[in-house]
Short mmCIF file of C-alpha atoms and ligand atoms in Angstrom, two decimals:
data_model
loop_
_atom_site.label_atom_id
_atom_site.label_comp_id
_atom_site.label_asym_id
_atom_site.label_seq_id
_atom_site.Cartn_x
_atom_site.Cartn_y
_atom_site.Cartn_z
CA MET O 1 -30.04 -14.46 -10.14
CA VAL O 2 -29.03 -11.57 -13.02
CA ASP O 3 -25.92 -12.37 -14.65
CA PHE O 4 -23.96 -9.30 -14.68
CA THR O 5 -20.50 -7.97 -15.62
CA LEU O 6 -18.42 -4.82 -13.74
CA THR O 7 -16.50 -3.54 -16.48
CA PHE O 8 -13.70 -1.29 -15.74
CA PRO O 9 -12.73 1.09 -18.40
CA PRO O 10 -10.67 0.54 -20.82
CA GLY O 11 -6.67 1.00 -20.54
CA PHE O 12 -7.23 0.28 -16.31
CA MET O 13 -4.06 -0.84 -14.85
CA TRP O 14 -4.33 -4.37 -13.03
CA GLY O 15 -0.78 -5.16 -10.84
CA THR O 16 0.51 -6.32 -7.79
CA ALA O 17 2.54 -3.81 -5.59
CA THR O 18 5.73 -5.24 -4.07
CA SER O 19 8.69 -3.53 -2.06
CA ALA O 20 12.47 -3.93 -2.28
CA HIS O 21 13.05 -5.36 1.38
CA GLN O 22 10.44 -7.47 1.30
CA VAL O 23 11.49 -9.27 -1.75
CA GLU O 24 14.98 -8.62 -2.81
CA GLY O 25 17.04 -10.22 -0.15
CA GLY O 26 20.40 -9.66 0.85
CA ASN O 27 19.62 -6.56 1.88
CA THR O 28 22.26 -5.92 4.56
CA ASN O 29 22.95 -1.80 4.78
CA ASN O 30 19.96 -0.72 5.81
CA ASN O 31 17.83 0.25 8.40
CA TRP O 32 15.85 -2.78 8.65
CA ALA O 33 18.63 -5.16 8.65
CA ALA O 34 20.29 -3.90 11.16
CA TRP O 35 16.88 -3.61 13.56
CA GLU O 36 16.16 -7.41 12.17
CA GLN O 37 19.17 -8.25 14.48
CA GLN O 38 18.08 -7.29 17.40
CA PRO O 39 16.24 -9.61 19.78
CA GLY O 40 12.62 -9.11 20.04
CA ARG O 41 12.02 -6.97 17.27
CA ILE O 42 10.38 -9.38 14.65
CA PHE O 43 8.34 -12.44 14.88
CA GLY O 44 10.03 -15.62 16.12
CA GLY O 45 13.74 -13.54 16.04
CA GLN O 46 13.74 -13.59 12.05
CA ARG O 47 15.45 -11.83 9.40
CA ALA O 48 14.45 -11.18 6.23
CA GLY O 49 17.25 -13.13 4.90
CA ARG O 50 16.81 -14.06 0.75
CA ALA O 51 13.31 -12.95 1.24
CA CYS O 52 11.96 -14.13 -2.50
CA ASP O 53 15.04 -14.07 -3.92
CA TRP O 54 14.88 -11.37 -6.34
CA TRP O 55 18.08 -9.66 -5.85
CA ARG O 56 19.37 -12.96 -7.59
CA GLY O 57 17.04 -13.03 -10.61
CA ARG O 58 14.23 -14.61 -9.45
CA TYR O 59 11.76 -11.75 -10.01
CA ALA O 60 11.99 -12.85 -13.63
CA GLU O 61 9.81 -16.01 -13.08
CA ASP O 62 7.59 -13.98 -10.84
CA PHE O 63 6.95 -11.54 -13.57
CA ASP O 64 6.25 -14.39 -15.65
CA ARG O 65 3.54 -15.11 -13.08
CA ALA O 66 1.97 -11.85 -13.30
CA ALA O 67 1.90 -11.93 -17.11
CA ALA O 68 0.67 -15.11 -17.41
CA LEU O 69 -2.47 -13.60 -14.77
CA HIS O 70 -2.64 -10.87 -17.66
CA GLN O 71 -1.62 -8.13 -15.68
CA ASN O 72 -0.49 -4.90 -17.12
CA ALA O 73 1.43 -3.26 -14.16
CA HIS O 74 3.59 -3.92 -11.34
CA ARG O 75 4.62 -1.28 -8.54
CA PHE O 76 8.14 -2.11 -6.79
CA SER O 77 10.27 -0.13 -4.68
CA VAL O 78 14.32 0.62 -5.32
CA GLU O 79 16.68 -0.05 -2.36
CA TRP O 80 18.11 3.63 -1.54
CA SER O 81 21.10 1.57 0.28
CA ARG O 82 21.80 -0.32 -2.64
CA ILE O 83 21.99 2.87 -4.82
CA GLU O 84 24.12 4.98 -2.45
CA PRO O 85 25.72 2.85 0.05
CA GLU O 86 27.67 5.35 1.54
CA ARG O 87 26.88 9.11 1.58
CA GLY O 88 27.56 10.58 -1.89
CA LYS O 89 29.00 7.04 -3.16
CA ILE O 90 26.91 5.77 -6.29
CA ASP O 91 26.49 2.05 -7.01
CA ARG O 92 26.12 1.80 -11.11
CA ALA O 93 25.43 -1.76 -10.87
CA ALA O 94 22.78 -1.25 -8.47
CA LEU O 95 21.09 1.11 -10.76
CA ARG O 96 21.88 -1.07 -13.88
CA PHE O 97 19.53 -4.30 -12.10
CA TYR O 98 17.09 -1.89 -11.47
CA ALA O 99 17.21 -1.00 -15.18
CA GLU O 100 17.06 -4.73 -16.26
CA MET O 101 14.12 -5.28 -13.73
CA ILE O 102 12.30 -2.14 -15.44
CA ALA O 103 13.21 -3.66 -19.04
CA ALA O 104 11.90 -7.09 -17.79
CA LEU O 105 8.63 -5.66 -17.01
CA ARG O 106 8.34 -3.64 -20.39
CA ALA O 107 9.45 -6.78 -22.32
CA ARG O 108 5.62 -8.40 -20.24
CA HIS O 109 4.02 -5.62 -21.56
CA MET O 110 3.86 -4.32 -17.70
CA GLU O 111 3.87 -1.00 -16.83
CA PRO O 112 6.52 -0.05 -13.89
CA LEU O 113 5.36 2.00 -10.95
CA LEU O 114 8.64 3.23 -9.10
CA THR O 115 8.23 3.62 -5.64
CA LEU O 116 11.45 5.76 -4.13
CA HIS O 117 10.91 4.88 -0.62
CA HIS O 118 9.25 1.99 1.11
CA PHE O 119 10.33 2.26 4.67
CA THR O 120 14.29 1.53 4.71
CA ASN O 121 16.79 4.12 4.82
CA PRO O 122 20.53 3.18 4.47
CA LEU O 123 22.34 2.73 7.35
CA TRP O 124 24.88 5.95 6.63
CA ILE O 125 21.15 7.88 6.88
CA GLU O 126 19.67 5.96 9.85
CA GLU O 127 23.24 6.50 12.07
CA ASP O 128 22.53 10.45 11.00
CA GLY O 129 19.20 10.63 12.56
CA GLY O 130 16.92 9.33 9.86
CA TRP O 131 13.98 11.49 8.83
CA LEU O 132 14.31 13.45 12.38
CA ASN O 133 17.33 14.73 10.77
CA PRO O 134 16.08 17.84 8.25
CA GLN O 135 19.24 17.23 6.15
CA THR O 136 17.70 13.96 5.24
CA VAL O 137 15.03 15.74 2.79
CA ARG O 138 18.18 17.18 0.77
CA ARG O 139 20.05 13.85 0.77
CA PHE O 140 16.69 11.99 -0.39
CA ALA O 141 16.52 14.56 -3.01
CA HIS O 142 20.32 13.88 -4.27
CA PHE O 143 18.96 10.21 -4.33
CA VAL O 144 15.84 10.91 -6.44
CA ARG O 145 17.88 12.45 -8.87
CA VAL O 146 20.13 9.95 -9.51
CA VAL O 147 17.38 7.70 -9.92
CA ALA O 148 15.42 9.64 -12.30
CA GLU O 149 18.56 10.42 -14.61
CA GLU O 150 19.19 6.68 -14.70
CA LEU O 151 16.29 5.22 -14.75
CA GLY O 152 13.78 7.96 -15.84
CA ALA O 153 13.97 7.31 -19.36
CA ASP O 154 11.41 4.12 -18.76
CA VAL O 155 9.70 5.26 -16.26
CA THR O 156 6.63 7.36 -16.22
CA LEU O 157 4.86 6.65 -12.99
CA TRP O 158 6.84 7.34 -9.75
CA CYS O 159 5.40 6.93 -5.94
CA THR O 160 7.78 9.41 -3.84
CA ILE O 161 7.03 7.84 -0.50
CA ASN O 162 4.99 4.53 0.51
CA GLU O 163 2.75 5.33 3.62
CA PRO O 164 4.65 8.24 5.63
CA MET O 165 2.17 8.00 8.45
CA VAL O 166 2.91 4.32 9.07
CA TYR O 167 6.31 5.06 8.69
CA ALA O 168 6.25 7.99 11.55
CA THR O 169 3.34 6.53 13.75
CA GLN O 170 5.01 2.61 13.86
CA GLY O 171 8.61 4.18 14.18
CA TYR O 172 8.22 6.80 16.44
CA LEU O 173 5.23 6.40 18.37
CA LEU O 174 4.42 2.74 18.53
CA GLY O 175 7.77 1.75 18.99
CA ARG O 176 7.08 -1.28 16.33
CA PHE O 177 9.34 -0.39 13.66
CA PRO O 178 12.82 1.73 13.63
CA PRO O 179 14.37 3.06 15.69
CA GLY O 180 11.92 1.57 17.83
CA GLU O 181 10.69 5.59 19.59
CA ARG O 182 7.70 6.24 21.67
CA ASN O 183 7.40 9.95 21.22
CA LEU O 184 4.41 11.92 19.69
CA GLY O 185 6.60 15.09 19.37
CA HIS O 186 9.36 12.95 17.01
CA ALA O 187 6.38 11.41 15.12
CA LEU O 188 5.16 14.85 14.10
CA ARG O 189 8.34 15.81 13.05
CA VAL O 190 9.39 12.77 10.94
CA ALA O 191 5.93 13.34 8.94
CA GLU O 192 6.69 17.13 8.64
CA HIS O 193 9.86 16.10 7.06
CA LEU O 194 8.68 12.99 4.89
CA LEU O 195 6.12 15.87 3.57
CA ARG O 196 9.37 18.05 2.53
CA GLY O 197 11.23 15.13 1.43
CA HIS O 198 7.99 14.26 -0.95
CA VAL O 199 7.95 18.12 -2.41
CA ALA O 200 12.26 17.84 -2.98
CA ALA O 201 11.90 14.65 -4.69
CA TYR O 202 8.53 16.03 -6.99
CA HIS O 203 10.81 18.72 -7.92
CA ALA O 204 14.37 16.62 -8.48
CA LEU O 205 12.03 14.10 -10.90
CA LYS O 206 10.20 17.04 -12.49
CA GLU O 207 13.59 18.80 -13.04
CA VAL O 208 14.79 15.74 -14.93
CA ARG O 209 11.45 14.40 -16.77
CA PRO O 210 8.93 16.91 -16.70
CA ASP O 211 6.96 14.42 -18.21
CA ALA O 212 6.87 12.29 -15.18
CA GLN O 213 3.50 11.37 -13.51
CA ILE O 214 3.98 11.77 -9.54
CA GLY O 215 2.32 10.86 -6.69
CA LEU O 216 2.45 9.19 -3.31
CA ALA O 217 0.79 6.00 -1.42
CA LYS O 218 -1.25 7.04 1.36
CA HIS O 219 -1.96 4.48 3.81
CA GLN O 220 -5.92 4.77 4.69
CA ILE O 221 -7.97 3.33 7.65
CA SER O 222 -11.74 2.82 8.03
CA LEU O 223 -12.57 4.03 11.57
CA VAL O 224 -15.81 3.64 13.55
CA PRO O 225 -16.29 5.10 17.20
CA GLY O 226 -15.90 3.24 20.55
CA ARG O 227 -19.15 2.82 22.73
CA PRO O 228 -20.91 5.00 23.66
CA ALA O 229 -19.99 7.33 20.32
CA TRP O 230 -20.68 10.86 21.77
CA LEU O 231 -17.89 9.52 24.48
CA HIS O 232 -15.32 8.33 22.16
CA GLN O 233 -15.93 10.61 18.76
CA PRO O 234 -13.62 12.57 19.21
CA ALA O 235 -11.01 10.41 19.38
CA LEU O 236 -12.22 9.37 16.24
CA MET O 237 -11.96 12.93 14.59
CA LEU O 238 -8.33 13.02 16.00
CA VAL O 239 -7.24 9.98 14.46
CA ARG O 240 -8.85 10.64 11.37
CA GLN O 241 -7.31 13.80 11.32
CA MET O 242 -3.90 12.83 11.69
CA PHE O 243 -3.72 9.35 10.24
CA ASN O 244 -5.89 9.72 7.31
CA ARG O 245 -6.25 13.40 6.19
CA ALA O 246 -3.27 15.92 7.74
CA PHE O 247 -1.06 14.73 4.77
CA ILE O 248 -3.02 14.73 2.06
CA LEU O 249 -4.24 18.08 3.09
CA ALA O 250 -1.23 19.53 3.40
CA LEU O 251 -0.49 19.11 -0.37
CA THR O 252 -3.85 20.92 -1.49
CA THR O 253 -3.57 23.77 1.37
CA GLY O 254 0.24 23.93 1.74
CA GLU O 255 -0.64 23.75 5.59
CA LEU O 256 0.64 20.57 7.54
CA ARG O 257 -2.17 20.64 10.77
CA PHE O 258 -1.74 18.25 13.98
CA LEU O 259 -3.92 18.63 16.37
CA ARG O 260 -3.74 22.44 17.23
CA ARG O 261 0.03 22.59 15.40
CA SER O 262 -0.23 24.00 12.01
CA ILE O 263 3.23 23.75 10.04
CA ALA O 264 3.32 26.00 7.08
CA VAL O 265 4.54 23.85 3.98
CA PRO O 266 3.55 26.37 1.45
CA GLU O 267 5.79 24.98 -1.61
CA ALA O 268 3.72 21.34 -0.66
CA ARG O 269 0.77 22.81 -2.82
CA ALA O 270 -0.47 20.95 -5.82
CA THR O 271 3.01 19.02 -5.65
CA PHE O 272 1.70 15.70 -6.80
CA ASP O 273 0.05 14.32 -10.27
CA TRP O 274 -2.06 11.21 -8.71
CA VAL O 275 -2.60 10.15 -5.43
CA GLY O 276 -2.58 6.68 -4.45
CA LEU O 277 -4.60 4.97 -1.80
CA ASN O 278 -2.85 1.85 0.32
CA TYR O 279 -6.34 0.22 1.77
CA TYR O 280 -6.65 -2.84 4.40
CA TYR O 281 -8.27 -2.21 7.47
CA ARG O 282 -11.19 -1.17 9.62
CA PHE O 283 -10.71 0.07 13.54
CA ARG O 284 -12.64 0.90 16.21
CA VAL O 285 -11.06 4.05 18.05
CA GLY O 286 -11.84 5.50 21.91
CA PHE O 287 -10.07 7.22 24.61
CA ASN O 288 -8.14 4.89 27.00
CA LEU O 289 -6.44 6.66 29.83
CA LEU O 290 -4.13 3.47 30.32
CA ARG O 291 -2.45 5.28 26.94
CA PRO O 292 -1.01 8.62 27.81
CA ARG O 293 1.98 8.03 25.55
CA GLN O 294 -0.50 7.56 22.53
CA ALA O 295 -2.45 10.92 23.27
CA PHE O 296 -4.88 7.99 25.77
CA ILE O 297 -5.66 7.01 22.16
CA GLU O 298 -6.25 3.32 21.39
CA GLN O 299 -6.97 1.27 18.16
CA THR O 300 -8.80 -2.01 18.51
CA ARG O 301 -10.74 -4.30 16.36
CA PRO O 302 -14.49 -4.64 15.91
CA ARG O 303 -15.25 -7.82 17.60
CA GLN O 304 -17.76 -8.68 14.23
CA GLY O 305 -16.59 -8.82 10.60
CA LEU O 306 -14.23 -10.44 8.81
CA LEU O 307 -11.17 -11.25 10.87
CA GLY O 308 -7.81 -12.19 10.10
CA PRO O 309 -5.00 -12.30 12.54
CA PRO O 310 -4.98 -10.92 16.08
CA GLY O 311 -3.14 -7.30 16.06
CA VAL O 312 -5.19 -5.83 12.72
CA GLY O 313 -8.39 -4.36 12.23
CA GLU O 314 -11.31 -6.32 10.71
CA ILE O 315 -10.93 -6.49 6.84
CA TRP O 316 -13.48 -4.34 5.31
CA PRO O 317 -13.29 -3.86 1.64
CA GLU O 318 -16.28 -1.97 1.16
CA GLY O 319 -14.13 1.48 2.96
CA LEU O 320 -12.56 1.63 -0.40
CA PHE O 321 -15.50 3.50 -1.60
CA GLU O 322 -15.37 6.02 1.06
CA GLN O 323 -11.40 6.57 0.89
CA ILE O 324 -11.81 6.67 -2.89
CA ARG O 325 -14.64 9.36 -2.42
CA TRP O 326 -12.63 11.43 0.08
CA LEU O 327 -9.20 11.38 -1.57
CA ALA O 328 -10.71 12.31 -5.17
CA GLU O 329 -13.05 15.20 -4.01
CA ARG O 330 -10.36 16.68 -1.76
CA THR O 331 -7.58 16.08 -4.24
CA ASP O 332 -8.99 16.25 -7.90
CA ARG O 333 -6.35 14.16 -9.29
CA PRO O 334 -6.43 10.82 -10.56
CA ILE O 335 -5.81 7.95 -7.94
CA TYR O 336 -4.46 4.48 -8.25
CA ILE O 337 -5.25 1.88 -5.80
CA THR O 338 -1.56 1.55 -5.05
CA GLU O 339 -2.21 -1.54 -2.14
CA HIS O 340 -5.01 -3.57 -1.13
CA GLY O 341 -5.07 -7.16 -0.14
CA VAL O 342 -5.06 -9.64 3.06
CA PRO O 343 -3.04 -11.51 5.44
CA ASP O 344 -4.51 -14.92 4.99
CA ALA O 345 -2.19 -18.06 4.45
CA ASP O 346 -5.05 -20.54 3.53
CA ASP O 347 -6.61 -18.26 0.64
CA SER O 348 -9.91 -18.56 2.55
CA LEU O 349 -10.71 -14.82 2.81
CA ARG O 350 -8.80 -13.35 -0.42
CA PRO O 351 -11.35 -14.57 -3.33
CA LEU O 352 -13.77 -12.37 -1.14
CA VAL O 353 -11.39 -9.67 -0.42
CA LEU O 354 -11.35 -9.31 -4.02
CA VAL O 355 -14.96 -9.62 -5.14
CA ARG O 356 -15.87 -7.25 -2.24
CA GLY O 357 -12.86 -4.48 -2.73
CA LEU O 358 -13.24 -4.24 -6.30
CA ARG O 359 -17.33 -4.32 -6.10
CA SER O 360 -16.40 -1.32 -4.28
CA VAL O 361 -13.64 0.21 -6.48
CA TRP O 362 -16.11 -0.20 -9.44
CA ARG O 363 -18.52 1.43 -7.92
CA ALA O 364 -16.60 4.48 -6.99
CA ILE O 365 -15.62 4.62 -11.08
CA ASN O 366 -19.26 4.63 -11.33
CA PHE O 367 -19.58 8.09 -9.44
CA ASN O 368 -17.02 9.32 -11.95
CA TYR O 369 -14.28 9.56 -9.19
CA PRO O 370 -10.97 9.08 -11.29
CA VAL O 371 -9.49 5.49 -10.24
CA ARG O 372 -6.86 4.54 -12.88
CA GLY O 373 -5.50 1.23 -11.66
CA TYR O 374 -5.14 -1.41 -9.11
CA PHE O 375 -2.48 -3.31 -7.51
CA PHE O 376 -3.08 -5.87 -5.38
CA TRP O 377 -0.99 -6.48 -2.37
CA THR O 378 1.03 -8.76 -3.25
CA LEU O 379 2.48 -11.39 -5.80
CA VAL O 380 4.08 -13.63 -3.43
CA ASP O 381 4.31 -14.10 -0.03
CA ASN O 382 7.28 -11.55 1.46
CA PHE O 383 8.93 -10.46 4.37
CA GLU O 384 6.44 -8.87 6.47
CA TRP O 385 7.96 -6.03 8.48
CA ALA O 386 7.90 -6.76 12.13
CA GLU O 387 5.65 -10.10 11.61
CA GLY O 388 8.53 -11.48 9.62
CA TYR O 389 7.60 -14.93 7.91
CA ASP O 390 4.64 -15.34 10.56
CA PRO O 391 2.27 -17.93 8.62
CA ARG O 392 -0.58 -15.65 9.56
CA PHE O 393 0.74 -12.83 8.01
CA ARG O 394 1.17 -14.13 4.20
CA PHE O 395 -0.26 -11.67 1.71
CA GLY O 396 0.41 -13.15 -1.64
CA LEU O 397 -1.40 -14.48 -4.67
CA PHE O 398 1.70 -17.11 -5.06
CA GLY O 399 2.76 -18.71 -2.10
CA CYS O 400 6.23 -18.76 -1.52
CA ASP O 401 8.61 -20.83 1.34
CA PRO O 402 11.27 -18.92 2.04
CA GLN O 403 13.68 -21.47 2.72
CA THR O 404 13.15 -23.75 -0.80
CA GLN O 405 11.66 -20.45 -2.67
CA ARG O 406 8.78 -22.92 -3.90
CA ARG O 407 6.13 -20.48 -5.12
CA ILE O 408 2.84 -22.37 -4.68
CA PRO O 409 -0.20 -20.52 -6.58
CA ARG O 410 -3.24 -19.89 -4.67
CA ARG O 411 -6.78 -20.03 -5.81
CA SER O 412 -7.21 -15.83 -5.93
CA ALA O 413 -4.42 -15.94 -8.10
CA GLU O 414 -6.54 -17.76 -10.31
CA LEU O 415 -9.34 -15.39 -9.61
CA TYR O 416 -7.35 -12.43 -10.14
CA GLY O 417 -5.89 -13.59 -13.42
CA GLU O 418 -9.40 -13.92 -14.44
CA ILE O 419 -10.51 -10.21 -13.85
CA CYS O 420 -7.56 -8.84 -15.17
CA ALA O 421 -7.92 -10.63 -18.68
CA ALA O 422 -11.65 -9.91 -18.87
CA ASN O 423 -10.83 -6.20 -17.47
CA ALA O 424 -13.97 -7.24 -15.37
CA LEU O 425 -15.50 -8.88 -12.88
CA THR O 426 -18.33 -11.17 -13.84
CA MET O 427 -21.59 -12.85 -11.88
CA ASP O 428 -19.87 -16.05 -13.37
CA MET O 429 -16.69 -15.57 -11.59
CA VAL O 430 -18.14 -14.61 -8.09
CA ARG O 431 -20.38 -17.89 -8.53
CA ARG O 432 -17.08 -20.17 -9.05
CA TYR O 433 -15.18 -18.73 -6.19
CA VAL O 434 -17.31 -17.18 -3.50
CA PRO O 435 -20.76 -19.14 -4.53
CA GLU O 436 -21.79 -18.85 -0.53
CA HIS O 437 -21.74 -14.96 -0.66
CA ALA O 438 -23.03 -14.29 -4.39
CA ASP O 439 -26.44 -13.56 -3.39
CA ALA O 440 -25.48 -11.50 -0.21
CA LEU O 441 -23.10 -9.62 -2.33
CA PHE O 442 -25.38 -9.27 -5.73
CA PRO O 443 -28.68 -9.88 -4.56
CA GLY O 444 -30.90 -9.84 -7.53
CA VAL O 445 -34.59 -10.71 -9.19
CA PRO O 446 -34.99 -13.98 -11.25
CA VAL O 447 -35.85 -12.06 -14.52
CA GLN O 448 -34.26 -15.19 -16.68
CA ARG O 449 -37.05 -17.59 -15.07
CA GLU O 450 -39.52 -18.62 -18.06
CA VAL O 451 -42.39 -16.42 -18.06
CA ARG O 452 -45.61 -18.73 -18.91
CA LEU O 453 -48.58 -17.00 -20.64
CA PRO O 454 -51.62 -18.15 -20.32
CA ALA O 455 -52.87 -20.43 -22.89
CA ARG O 456 -55.20 -19.15 -25.71
CA ARG O 457 -58.58 -20.48 -26.36
O1 IFM Y 501 3.27 -5.23 3.65
C1 IFM Y 501 2.97 -3.70 3.83
C2 IFM Y 501 3.48 -2.54 3.22
O2 IFM Y 501 5.24 -3.02 3.21
C3 IFM Y 501 2.81 -1.26 3.52
N1 IFM Y 501 1.31 -1.34 2.97
C4 IFM Y 501 0.90 -2.61 4.35
C5 IFM Y 501 1.37 -4.25 3.39
C6 IFM Y 501 0.95 -5.20 4.40
O3 IFM Y 501 0.88 -4.81 5.68
#
């Protein structure tokens, strides 16, 4: 087997990603806190509760852990409901908390990437219609301006909105996130308002900090057609257009196209400096006449491949390459992998997912696609939305028991630390962490075998 080193470009960003409601604990004033109180919404009737206890300061020890693994960046989000608990009322202490958090990252030589909206809304926003209400666009921009004025001097990288199409479809089409609707028309309207929210946030940020580098985190999925492919291919194209492509294309064309509906948003054109890719799964897509409320379309998981817990797609890290390629060619912007990870409590899949994922990212970089950084999801196990603290949905490099707050490093943390330190993935790491996959992942010829020359007479 040949020894090799997959080296990443100098200055490549290595980090993990988190979000406020999932790690802070003590959030009681947002739509998720209210949703968690409704029976049957969250696995086992759980609530986020103390989560990872970051609000009471435990972020500092977790940042120490990240820094000890040689990470040089961290993606996190600020909680709108803390900063603006009531309409127009700004909580300066909450802003100070986030300023301290940013300073804590900087003190550890970690670049902050700040997300402004990651699934949660203040209750006063939610009660006034959430993102179905067009007023939310202006209210969000106001909040963004406040954050930019207070924190902008110490932050360069900004992510306006996390996974807009996940928010729209989970909350308004599949009913799994608040407000639990199943209404395609509403899902599309929410997506449109999120796009307008992104644009408004972009301008608010640029007015306050012209040097801000602004993007958004877009969740992309890999898709294969159901069988027979000729029958189900149109379903795939529909999902691909609506879920993967429409939002991104609107940023380049100024037109948001869903099915036959086209909404002109010319002001969206070019309102981004970089694009973030959140990537996890591959799904099989097809028509199902029993799903009228989902436009007769169903997503299932292919039966083969790397399988995590039920309910999620096949784990297929190679799909990163294709998603990077599409984003790079369509947007012509730098790309950050703003999330990539796997639900895996016993860490039996994570080292392999890291290796296979980074092999794909490295391959994309070698095609000259401008990937600038990689943020693994996530640093410590946290509150996984509708899955709550379901033990099957643990995404952390470190385990975290929400009762005791005890952190337990997983082996993948060590592997990620070695990768970040070396700015590279090496064959030696592959041999030590996923020896059973080394030959299949990196087939080679035994060139280093001793060559015996015939003896001279
Ligand atoms: O935990 C989530 C995160 O909030 C958004 N992206 C996917 C992650 C894992 O499901």
